[in-house]
PDB file of C-alpha atoms in Angstrom:
ATOM      1  CA  MET W   1      28.760 -47.462  -0.124  1.00 64.00           C
ATOM      2  CA  LYS W   2      28.589 -43.736   0.393  1.00 69.00           C
ATOM      3  CA  ASN W   3      28.955 -44.256   4.179  1.00 72.00           C
ATOM      4  CA  LYS W   4      32.176 -46.251   3.674  1.00 75.00           C
ATOM      5  CA  TYR W   5      33.620 -43.451   1.547  1.00 72.00           C
ATOM      6  CA  VAL W   6      32.775 -40.780   4.163  1.00 67.00           C
ATOM      7  CA  ILE W   7      34.221 -42.925   6.974  1.00 73.00           C
ATOM      8  CA  THR W   8      37.420 -43.546   4.977  1.00 76.00           C
ATOM      9  CA  VAL W   9      37.864 -39.814   4.296  1.00 68.00           C
ATOM     10  CA  LEU W  10      37.307 -38.995   8.001  1.00 66.00           C
ATOM     11  CA  VAL W  11      39.837 -41.638   9.087  1.00 70.00           C
ATOM     12  CA  VAL W  12      42.423 -40.246   6.633  1.00 69.00           C
ATOM     13  CA  ILE W  13      41.850 -36.701   7.934  1.00 76.00           C
ATOM     14  CA  ILE W  14      42.130 -37.817  11.568  1.00 77.00           C
ATOM     15  CA  VAL W  15      45.344 -39.769  10.878  1.00 70.00           C
ATOM     16  CA  ALA W  16      46.804 -36.742   9.047  1.00 65.00           C
ATOM     17  CA  LEU W  17      45.940 -34.421  11.964  1.00 63.00           C
ATOM     18  CA  VAL W  18      47.454 -36.810  14.503  1.00 68.00           C
ATOM     19  CA  GLY W  19      50.620 -37.011  12.360  1.00 64.00           C
ATOM     20  CA  VAL W  20      50.907 -33.230  12.105  1.00 59.00           C
ATOM     21  CA  LEU W  21      50.404 -32.804  15.861  1.00 61.00           C
ATOM     22  CA  ALA W  22      52.960 -35.515  16.624  1.00 64.00           C
ATOM     23  CA  TYR W  23      55.477 -33.892  14.262  1.00 66.00           C
ATOM     24  CA  ARG W  24      54.960 -30.439  15.798  1.00 67.00           C
ATOM     25  CA  SER W  25      55.396 -31.793  19.321  1.00 65.00           C
ATOM     26  CA  MET W  26      58.769 -33.264  18.313  1.00 66.00           C
ATOM     27  CA  MET W  27      60.039 -29.956  16.881  1.00 59.00           C
ATOM     28  CA  PRO W  28      62.284 -27.895  19.199  1.00 59.00           C
ATOM     29  CA  LYS W  29      60.358 -25.177  20.942  1.00 52.00           C
ATOM     30  CA  LYS W  30      61.372 -21.596  20.311  1.00 49.00           C
ATOM     31  CA  GLN W  31      62.385 -19.789  23.455  1.00 48.00           C
ATOM     32  CA  VAL W  32      59.937 -16.979  23.929  1.00 47.00           C
ATOM     33  CA  GLU W  33      61.329 -13.850  25.510  1.00 46.00           C
ATOM     34  CA  THR W  34      59.087 -11.480  27.361  1.00 47.00           C
ATOM     35  CA  LYS W  35      58.752  -7.962  26.032  1.00 48.00           C
ATOM     36  CA  GLN W  36      60.859  -6.732  28.975  1.00 48.00           C
ATOM     37  CA  GLU W  37      63.690  -9.174  28.113  1.00 49.00           C
ATOM     38  CA  GLN W  38      63.583  -8.121  24.478  1.00 49.00           C
ATOM     39  CA  THR W  39      63.995  -4.446  25.350  1.00 50.00           C
ATOM     40  CA  LEU W  40      66.502  -5.202  28.111  1.00 54.00           C
ATOM     41  CA  LYS W  41      68.931  -7.176  25.941  1.00 53.00           C
ATOM     42  CA  PRO W  42      70.585  -5.429  22.961  1.00 64.00           C
ATOM     43  CA  THR W  43      71.644  -7.380  19.897  1.00 78.00           C
ATOM     44  CA  SER W  44      74.690  -9.629  20.292  1.00 79.00           C
ATOM     45  CA  THR W  45      77.802  -8.272  18.617  1.00 82.00           C
ATOM     46  CA  PRO W  46      81.282  -9.733  18.043  1.00 85.00           C
ATOM     47  CA  VAL W  47      84.114  -8.538  20.301  1.00 87.00           C
ATOM     48  CA  SER W  48      87.377  -7.573  18.646  1.00 85.00           C
ATOM     49  CA  THR W  49      90.203  -5.311  19.796  1.00 87.00           C
ATOM     50  CA  ALA W  50      93.781  -4.905  18.591  1.00 91.00           C
ATOM     51  CA  ASP W  51      94.911  -7.538  21.105  1.00 94.00           C
ATOM     52  CA  VAL W  52      91.880  -9.824  21.681  1.00 95.00           C
ATOM     53  CA  VAL W  53      89.273 -11.365  19.370  1.00 95.00           C
ATOM     54  CA  LEU W  54      86.489 -13.360  21.031  1.00 94.00           C
ATOM     55  CA  ALA W  55      84.849 -16.257  19.239  1.00 94.00           C
ATOM     56  CA  THR W  56      82.413 -16.818  22.101  1.00 94.00           C
ATOM     57  CA  PRO W  57      80.592 -15.194  23.790  1.00 95.00           C
ATOM     58  CA  TYR W  58      79.581 -12.115  21.845  1.00 94.00           C
ATOM     59  CA  ALA W  59      78.845  -8.851  23.621  1.00 93.00           C
ATOM     60  CA  ASN W  60      75.270  -8.816  24.989  1.00 93.00           C
ATOM     61  CA  ASP W  61      74.870 -12.605  24.742  1.00 94.00           C
ATOM     62  CA  MET W  62      72.593 -14.364  27.219  1.00 93.00           C
ATOM     63  CA  VAL W  63      74.912 -16.741  29.112  1.00 93.00           C
ATOM     64  CA  SER W  64      74.701 -19.398  31.809  1.00 93.00           C
ATOM     65  CA  SER W  65      77.131 -21.232  34.061  1.00 92.00           C
ATOM     66  CA  PRO W  66      79.500 -22.719  33.107  1.00 94.00           C
ATOM     67  CA  LEU W  67      80.356 -20.206  30.386  1.00 95.00           C
ATOM     68  CA  PHE W  68      82.689 -21.452  27.646  1.00 96.00           C
ATOM     69  CA  VAL W  69      84.977 -18.646  26.462  1.00 96.00           C
ATOM     70  CA  SER W  70      87.210 -18.895  23.412  1.00 96.00           C
ATOM     71  CA  GLY W  71      89.054 -16.642  21.038  1.00 96.00           C
ATOM     72  CA  LYS W  72      92.540 -15.443  20.319  1.00 96.00           C
ATOM     73  CA  ALA W  73      94.854 -12.962  22.025  1.00 96.00           C
ATOM     74  CA  LYS W  74      98.303 -11.582  21.318  1.00 95.00           C
ATOM     75  CA  GLY W  75     101.082 -13.602  22.932  1.00 94.00           C
ATOM     76  CA  ALA W  76     101.951 -10.687  25.251  1.00 94.00           C
ATOM     77  CA  TRP W  77      98.615 -11.238  27.052  1.00 94.00           C
ATOM     78  CA  PHE W  78      99.814 -14.606  28.368  1.00 95.00           C
ATOM     79  CA  PHE W  79     102.216 -15.527  31.153  1.00 95.00           C
ATOM     80  CA  GLU W  80     103.032 -19.208  31.483  1.00 95.00           C
ATOM     81  CA  ALA W  81     100.413 -19.853  28.766  1.00 95.00           C
ATOM     82  CA  SER W  82      97.461 -18.298  30.626  1.00 96.00           C
ATOM     83  CA  PHE W  83      95.735 -15.069  31.580  1.00 96.00           C
ATOM     84  CA  PRO W  84      92.939 -14.411  34.113  1.00 96.00           C
ATOM     85  CA  ALA W  85      89.259 -13.945  33.342  1.00 96.00           C
ATOM     86  CA  GLN W  86      86.325 -13.232  35.619  1.00 96.00           C
ATOM     87  CA  ILE W  87      82.597 -12.650  35.576  1.00 96.00           C
ATOM     88  CA  LEU W  88      81.109  -9.731  37.470  1.00 95.00           C
ATOM     89  CA  ASP W  89      77.466  -9.026  38.272  1.00 94.00           C
ATOM     90  CA  GLU W  90      75.922  -5.629  37.561  1.00 92.00           C
ATOM     91  CA  ASP W  91      77.253  -4.297  40.913  1.00 92.00           C
ATOM     92  CA  GLY W  92      80.826  -5.389  40.130  1.00 93.00           C
ATOM     93  CA  THR W  93      80.801  -8.359  42.510  1.00 94.00           C
ATOM     94  CA  VAL W  94      83.070 -11.172  41.282  1.00 95.00           C
ATOM     95  CA  LEU W  95      80.948 -14.268  40.564  1.00 95.00           C
ATOM     96  CA  GLY W  96      83.609 -16.513  39.075  1.00 94.00           C
ATOM     97  CA  VAL W  97      87.311 -16.528  38.137  1.00 95.00           C
ATOM     98  CA  ILE W  98      89.365 -18.766  35.849  1.00 94.00           C
ATOM     99  CA  ALA W  99      92.611 -18.778  33.884  1.00 95.00           C
ATOM    100  CA  MET W 100      92.202 -18.844  30.116  1.00 95.00           C
ATOM    101  CA  HIS W 101      94.746 -21.257  28.631  1.00 96.00           C
ATOM    102  CA  ALA W 102      96.684 -20.900  25.397  1.00 96.00           C
ATOM    103  CA  ASP W 103      95.923 -23.570  22.825  1.00 94.00           C
ATOM    104  CA  GLY W 104      99.409 -23.445  21.369  1.00 89.00           C
ATOM    105  CA  ASP W 105     102.765 -21.662  21.589  1.00 92.00           C
ATOM    106  CA  TRP W 106     102.131 -18.445  23.525  1.00 93.00           C
ATOM    107  CA  MET W 107     105.667 -17.041  23.281  1.00 93.00           C
ATOM    108  CA  THR W 108     104.969 -14.992  20.171  1.00 93.00           C
ATOM    109  CA  GLN W 109     103.799 -11.530  19.214  1.00 93.00           C
ATOM    110  CA  ASP W 110     101.106 -13.068  16.992  1.00 95.00           C
ATOM    111  CA  PHE W 111      97.615 -14.124  18.011  1.00 96.00           C
ATOM    112  CA  VAL W 112      97.307 -17.318  20.058  1.00 96.00           C
ATOM    113  CA  ASN W 113      94.052 -19.264  20.443  1.00 96.00           C
ATOM    114  CA  PHE W 114      92.737 -19.615  23.994  1.00 96.00           C
ATOM    115  CA  SER W 115      89.790 -21.202  25.762  1.00 96.00           C
ATOM    116  CA  GLY W 116      88.333 -21.938  29.164  1.00 95.00           C
ATOM    117  CA  SER W 117      85.070 -22.481  31.038  1.00 96.00           C
ATOM    118  CA  ILE W 118      84.050 -20.196  33.887  1.00 94.00           C
ATOM    119  CA  THR W 119      81.687 -21.543  36.506  1.00 93.00           C
ATOM    120  CA  PHE W 120      79.947 -18.720  38.304  1.00 91.00           C
ATOM    121  CA  ASN W 121      77.411 -18.110  41.049  1.00 88.00           C
ATOM    122  CA  ALA W 122      73.906 -16.797  40.410  1.00 85.00           C
ATOM    123  CA  PRO W 123      74.086 -13.089  39.573  1.00 86.00           C
ATOM    124  CA  LYS W 124      72.309 -10.216  41.209  1.00 83.00           C
ATOM    125  CA  GLY W 125      70.274  -8.706  38.387  1.00 87.00           C
ATOM    126  CA  ALA W 126      70.250  -9.520  34.698  1.00 90.00           C
ATOM    127  CA  LYS W 127      73.367  -7.713  33.494  1.00 92.00           C
ATOM    128  CA  GLY W 128      76.966  -8.734  34.000  1.00 94.00           C
ATOM    129  CA  THR W 129      80.455  -8.375  32.581  1.00 95.00           C
ATOM    130  CA  LEU W 130      83.041 -10.845  31.350  1.00 96.00           C
ATOM    131  CA  VAL W 131      86.488  -9.377  32.048  1.00 96.00           C
ATOM    132  CA  LEU W 132      89.578 -10.702  30.269  1.00 96.00           C
ATOM    133  CA  LYS W 133      92.782  -9.384  31.881  1.00 96.00           C
ATOM    134  CA  LYS W 134      96.246  -9.301  30.378  1.00 95.00           C
ATOM    135  CA  ASP W 135      98.474 -11.298  32.721  1.00 95.00           C
ATOM    136  CA  ASN W 136     100.845  -8.861  34.397  1.00 92.00           C
ATOM    137  CA  PRO W 137     103.360 -10.652  36.637  1.00 91.00           C
ATOM    138  CA  SER W 138     105.445  -7.455  36.895  1.00 91.00           C
ATOM    139  CA  GLY W 139     102.586  -5.557  38.557  1.00 90.00           C
ATOM    140  CA  LEU W 140     103.556  -2.443  36.605  1.00 93.00           C
ATOM    141  CA  PRO W 141     100.568  -0.255  35.681  1.00 93.00           C
ATOM    142  CA  GLN W 142     101.836   0.310  32.120  1.00 93.00           C
ATOM    143  CA  ASN W 143     101.603  -3.460  31.505  1.00 91.00           C
ATOM    144  CA  GLU W 144      97.949  -3.726  32.531  1.00 93.00           C
ATOM    145  CA  ALA W 145      95.158  -4.175  29.999  1.00 95.00           C
ATOM    146  CA  GLU W 146      91.690  -5.687  29.981  1.00 94.00           C
ATOM    147  CA  VAL W 147      88.729  -6.289  27.722  1.00 95.00           C
ATOM    148  CA  ARG W 148      85.236  -5.922  29.224  1.00 95.00           C
ATOM    149  CA  VAL W 149      82.334  -7.707  27.541  1.00 95.00           C
ATOM    150  CA  PRO W 150      78.759  -6.940  28.599  1.00 94.00           C
ATOM    151  CA  ILE W 151      76.664 -10.117  29.033  1.00 94.00           C
ATOM    152  CA  TYR W 152      73.217 -11.062  30.290  1.00 93.00           C
TER     153      TYR W 152
END
């Protein structure tokens, strides 16, 4: 009788352990950064200027291709409902270019939502820059503006 009790307790313990291990294996794994990556990458911070507010990505975010970019910009940043954006590697080499498109009426002085996805080539190094450029069909220097966002 005592042997049956001990065997039952052992079976219950084994079943519980198997259940816990199965549950843990189904949980999403945390991405582990190396110590070098942790010191290399500062904390992500929102990007906001008088003319552009980014929803995604934040400054210092770790990104991959294609990169979805969204936010809002003043209507003067758009021409024909778009403005250019590009990704540069740490040497300033252009890795990808796209036009961000207005998600509404862009002929206003107010903020207009925009979005777009930039596909880019593999970077040289870990650091890069997302550059949002005010569309300037006139070519006049006084009409130029840009927002630079550091990314990893």
